[in-house]
Amino acid sequence: MNVWEYDIKAVRYSDLSKTKEDLNNLGIDGWELIKFADEMDENGVIRAVFKRPVDYVDTAF
């Protein structure tokens, strides 16, 4: 059975290239996107929920 670590992180959303950059950087750290929030803030940032396996945290360091 997988055990997951969850986190809510800010992602730049108003510019596709910055969104991809943020998501790729989070993916390098083992984070998988679950869902974007429904609303973007005035700075073009949206909150998103991510998960990664707990064993990734143990082996990455």
Tab-separated table of N, CA, C and O in Angstrom:
chain	number	residue	atom	x	y	z
A	1	MET	N	0.840	-1.181	0.000
A	1	MET	CA	0.000	0.000	0.000
A	1	MET	C	0.887	1.248	0.000
A	1	MET	O	1.853	1.335	0.751
A	2	ASN	N	0.548	2.196	-0.832
A	2	ASN	CA	1.309	3.444	-0.890
A	2	ASN	C	0.857	4.394	0.213
A	2	ASN	O	-0.328	4.492	0.499
A	3	VAL	N	1.821	5.063	0.786
A	3	VAL	CA	1.547	6.132	1.749
A	3	VAL	C	1.984	7.422	1.073
A	3	VAL	O	3.092	7.506	0.527
A	4	TRP	N	1.106	8.429	1.094
A	4	TRP	CA	1.345	9.673	0.367
A	4	TRP	C	1.550	10.850	1.301
A	4	TRP	O	0.944	10.926	2.361
A	5	GLU	N	2.388	11.740	0.884
A	5	GLU	CA	2.542	13.054	1.505
A	5	GLU	C	1.787	14.027	0.603
A	5	GLU	O	1.911	13.970	-0.619
A	6	TYR	N	0.996	14.909	1.190
A	6	TYR	CA	0.220	15.890	0.419
A	6	TYR	C	0.675	17.301	0.771
A	6	TYR	O	1.123	17.555	1.887
A	7	ASP	N	0.540	18.207	-0.193
A	7	ASP	CA	0.877	19.604	0.060
A	7	ASP	C	0.082	20.493	-0.898
A	7	ASP	O	-0.323	20.057	-1.981
A	8	ILE	N	-0.146	21.711	-0.478
A	8	ILE	CA	-0.779	22.726	-1.318
A	8	ILE	C	0.294	23.747	-1.647
A	8	ILE	O	0.933	24.289	-0.755
A	9	LYS	N	0.503	23.963	-2.939
A	9	LYS	CA	1.578	24.842	-3.382
A	9	LYS	C	1.040	25.878	-4.361
A	9	LYS	O	0.035	25.656	-5.023
A	10	ALA	N	1.743	26.998	-4.459
A	10	ALA	CA	1.382	28.059	-5.399
A	10	ALA	C	2.054	27.787	-6.738
A	10	ALA	O	3.226	27.408	-6.802
A	11	VAL	N	1.292	27.979	-7.823
A	11	VAL	CA	1.797	27.787	-9.178
A	11	VAL	C	1.446	29.028	-9.998
A	11	VAL	O	0.306	29.501	-9.947
A	12	ARG	N	2.424	29.542	-10.723
A	12	ARG	CA	2.143	30.674	-11.628
A	12	ARG	C	1.265	30.156	-12.759
A	12	ARG	O	1.619	29.186	-13.427
A	13	TYR	N	0.118	30.820	-12.973
A	13	TYR	CA	-0.898	30.263	-13.858
A	13	TYR	C	-1.264	31.169	-15.019
A	13	TYR	O	-1.878	30.726	-15.982
A	14	SER	N	-0.891	32.426	-14.976
A	14	SER	CA	-1.310	33.372	-16.008
A	14	SER	C	-0.458	33.285	-17.278
A	14	SER	O	-0.827	33.839	-18.301
A	15	ASP	N	0.663	32.583	-17.229
A	15	ASP	CA	1.570	32.440	-18.372
A	15	ASP	C	1.909	30.958	-18.512
A	15	ASP	O	2.511	30.362	-17.613
A	16	LEU	N	1.521	30.358	-19.629
A	16	LEU	CA	1.681	28.918	-19.810
A	16	LEU	C	3.116	28.453	-19.623
A	16	LEU	O	3.359	27.413	-18.998
A	17	SER	N	4.087	29.197	-20.113
A	17	SER	CA	5.481	28.763	-19.981
A	17	SER	C	5.915	28.755	-18.507
A	17	SER	O	6.666	27.866	-18.092
A	18	LYS	N	5.439	29.708	-17.714
A	18	LYS	CA	5.773	29.729	-16.285
A	18	LYS	C	5.043	28.619	-15.538
A	18	LYS	O	5.585	28.030	-14.601
A	19	THR	N	3.810	28.322	-15.959
A	19	THR	CA	3.062	27.217	-15.354
A	19	THR	C	3.809	25.913	-15.583
A	19	THR	O	4.017	25.129	-14.641
A	20	LYS	N	4.240	25.671	-16.815
A	20	LYS	CA	4.986	24.456	-17.127
A	20	LYS	C	6.300	24.397	-16.356
A	20	LYS	O	6.686	23.330	-15.861
A	21	GLU	N	6.979	25.520	-16.240
A	21	GLU	CA	8.241	25.557	-15.491
A	21	GLU	C	8.009	25.176	-14.024
A	21	GLU	O	8.741	24.357	-13.465
A	22	ASP	N	6.984	25.772	-13.408
A	22	ASP	CA	6.679	25.457	-12.005
A	22	ASP	C	6.319	23.981	-11.837
A	22	ASP	O	6.812	23.307	-10.924
A	23	LEU	N	5.464	23.453	-12.728
A	23	LEU	CA	5.053	22.052	-12.626
A	23	LEU	C	6.224	21.108	-12.851
A	23	LEU	O	6.365	20.101	-12.140
A	24	ASN	N	7.088	21.417	-13.820
A	24	ASN	CA	8.263	20.573	-14.049
A	24	ASN	C	9.212	20.584	-12.856
A	24	ASN	O	9.761	19.542	-12.483
A	25	ASN	N	9.410	21.744	-12.243
A	25	ASN	CA	10.280	21.819	-11.059
A	25	ASN	C	9.702	21.020	-9.901
A	25	ASN	O	10.444	20.332	-9.184
A	26	LEU	N	8.403	21.093	-9.708
A	26	LEU	CA	7.766	20.303	-8.650
A	26	LEU	C	7.857	18.814	-8.962
A	26	LEU	O	8.070	17.990	-8.063
A	27	GLY	N	7.716	18.444	-10.236
A	27	GLY	CA	7.838	17.050	-10.634
A	27	GLY	C	9.225	16.489	-10.373
A	27	GLY	O	9.373	15.340	-9.959
A	28	ILE	N	10.244	17.306	-10.576
A	28	ILE	CA	11.613	16.879	-10.278
A	28	ILE	C	11.755	16.523	-8.800
A	28	ILE	O	12.488	15.613	-8.438
A	29	ASP	N	11.016	17.233	-7.958
A	29	ASP	CA	11.045	16.969	-6.514
A	29	ASP	C	10.095	15.842	-6.116
A	29	ASP	O	9.888	15.595	-4.929
A	30	GLY	N	9.476	15.183	-7.108
A	30	GLY	CA	8.625	14.030	-6.816
A	30	GLY	C	7.144	14.334	-6.659
A	30	GLY	O	6.357	13.434	-6.409
A	31	TRP	N	6.749	15.602	-6.827
A	31	TRP	CA	5.347	15.987	-6.628
A	31	TRP	C	4.530	15.704	-7.873
A	31	TRP	O	4.963	15.979	-8.985
A	32	GLU	N	3.340	15.160	-7.677
A	32	GLU	CA	2.384	14.899	-8.748
A	32	GLU	C	1.153	15.765	-8.519
A	32	GLU	O	0.582	15.772	-7.424
A	33	LEU	N	0.751	16.490	-9.550
A	33	LEU	CA	-0.415	17.366	-9.454
A	33	LEU	C	-1.679	16.538	-9.312
A	33	LEU	O	-1.904	15.595	-10.064
A	34	ILE	N	-2.516	16.917	-8.338
A	34	ILE	CA	-3.828	16.290	-8.176
A	34	ILE	C	-4.908	17.191	-8.753
A	34	ILE	O	-5.732	16.764	-9.553
A	35	LYS	N	-4.889	18.472	-8.357
A	35	LYS	CA	-5.963	19.372	-8.772
A	35	LYS	C	-5.540	20.819	-8.574
A	35	LYS	O	-4.873	21.159	-7.613
A	36	PHE	N	-5.952	21.662	-9.530
A	36	PHE	CA	-5.818	23.100	-9.362
A	36	PHE	C	-7.024	23.619	-8.595
A	36	PHE	O	-8.131	23.090	-8.729
A	37	ALA	N	-6.840	24.691	-7.831
A	37	ALA	CA	-7.959	25.387	-7.189
A	37	ALA	C	-8.800	26.043	-8.272
A	37	ALA	O	-8.389	26.136	-9.437
A	38	ASP	N	-9.956	26.528	-7.922
A	38	ASP	CA	-10.878	27.109	-8.893
A	38	ASP	C	-10.556	28.551	-9.265
A	38	ASP	O	-10.961	29.010	-10.321
A	39	GLU	N	-9.840	29.262	-8.407
A	39	GLU	CA	-9.629	30.687	-8.658
A	39	GLU	C	-8.154	31.059	-8.634
A	39	GLU	O	-7.389	30.601	-7.805
A	40	MET	N	-7.799	31.953	-9.561
A	40	MET	CA	-6.454	32.508	-9.628
A	40	MET	C	-6.465	33.844	-8.874
A	40	MET	O	-7.446	34.576	-8.944
A	41	ASP	N	-5.375	34.167	-8.171
A	41	ASP	CA	-5.326	35.438	-7.448
A	41	ASP	C	-4.943	36.585	-8.385
A	41	ASP	O	-4.693	36.379	-9.582
A	42	GLU	N	-4.879	37.785	-7.844
A	42	GLU	CA	-4.605	38.983	-8.647
A	42	GLU	C	-3.192	39.010	-9.229
A	42	GLU	O	-2.904	39.779	-10.145
A	43	ASN	N	-2.300	38.147	-8.724
A	43	ASN	CA	-0.932	38.071	-9.235
A	43	ASN	C	-0.756	36.971	-10.284
A	43	ASN	O	0.363	36.692	-10.706
A	44	GLY	N	-1.850	36.315	-10.670
A	44	GLY	CA	-1.770	35.248	-11.656
A	44	GLY	C	-1.286	33.931	-11.085
A	44	GLY	O	-0.802	33.067	-11.815
A	45	VAL	N	-1.435	33.759	-9.769
A	45	VAL	CA	-0.992	32.545	-9.094
A	45	VAL	C	-2.225	31.753	-8.654
A	45	VAL	O	-3.219	32.325	-8.213
A	46	ILE	N	-2.136	30.445	-8.807
A	46	ILE	CA	-3.230	29.573	-8.398
A	46	ILE	C	-2.679	28.540	-7.416
A	46	ILE	O	-1.514	28.158	-7.495
A	47	ARG	N	-3.503	28.135	-6.476
A	47	ARG	CA	-3.101	27.078	-5.554
A	47	ARG	C	-3.396	25.729	-6.194
A	47	ARG	O	-4.343	25.579	-6.957
A	48	ALA	N	-2.564	24.756	-5.878
A	48	ALA	CA	-2.745	23.419	-6.428
A	48	ALA	C	-2.394	22.390	-5.361
A	48	ALA	O	-1.516	22.625	-4.522
A	49	VAL	N	-3.078	21.257	-5.418
A	49	VAL	CA	-2.829	20.166	-4.485
A	49	VAL	C	-1.921	19.151	-5.175
A	49	VAL	O	-2.160	18.762	-6.324
A	50	PHE	N	-0.886	18.741	-4.453
A	50	PHE	CA	0.088	17.781	-4.966
A	50	PHE	C	0.249	16.627	-3.986
A	50	PHE	O	-0.036	16.768	-2.798
A	51	LYS	N	0.741	15.493	-4.511
A	51	LYS	CA	1.082	14.360	-3.656
A	51	LYS	C	2.384	13.748	-4.149
A	51	LYS	O	2.780	13.926	-5.309
A	52	ARG	N	3.058	13.046	-3.244
A	52	ARG	CA	4.219	12.235	-3.603
A	52	ARG	C	4.334	11.113	-2.595
A	52	ARG	O	3.910	11.248	-1.438
A	53	PRO	N	4.909	10.003	-3.005
A	53	PRO	CA	5.051	8.879	-2.078
A	53	PRO	C	5.968	9.253	-0.916
A	53	PRO	O	6.967	9.944	-1.104
A	54	VAL	N	5.620	8.790	0.252
A	54	VAL	CA	6.431	9.078	1.432
A	54	VAL	C	7.820	8.476	1.276
A	54	VAL	O	8.805	9.090	1.665
A	55	ASP	N	7.946	7.315	0.644
A	55	ASP	CA	9.268	6.719	0.470
A	55	ASP	C	10.157	7.550	-0.440
A	55	ASP	O	11.372	7.495	-0.348
A	56	TYR	N	9.594	8.379	-1.311
A	56	TYR	CA	10.395	9.294	-2.123
A	56	TYR	C	11.111	10.281	-1.223
A	56	TYR	O	12.272	10.595	-1.431
A	57	VAL	N	10.427	10.765	-0.200
A	57	VAL	CA	11.023	11.712	0.746
A	57	VAL	C	12.192	11.057	1.463
A	57	VAL	O	13.248	11.638	1.638
A	58	ASP	N	12.031	9.786	1.861
A	58	ASP	CA	13.073	9.086	2.588
A	58	ASP	C	14.320	8.822	1.734
A	58	ASP	O	15.438	8.888	2.218
A	59	THR	N	14.124	8.541	0.432
A	59	THR	CA	15.272	8.193	-0.400
A	59	THR	C	15.905	9.385	-1.093
A	59	THR	O	17.013	9.297	-1.581
A	60	ALA	N	15.196	10.515	-1.143
A	60	ALA	CA	15.716	11.681	-1.858
A	60	ALA	C	16.795	12.411	-1.077
A	60	ALA	O	17.535	13.205	-1.635
A	61	PHE	N	16.892	12.151	0.214
A	61	PHE	CA	17.842	12.911	1.026
A	61	PHE	C	18.871	12.046	1.606
A	61	PHE	O	19.288	11.247	1.904
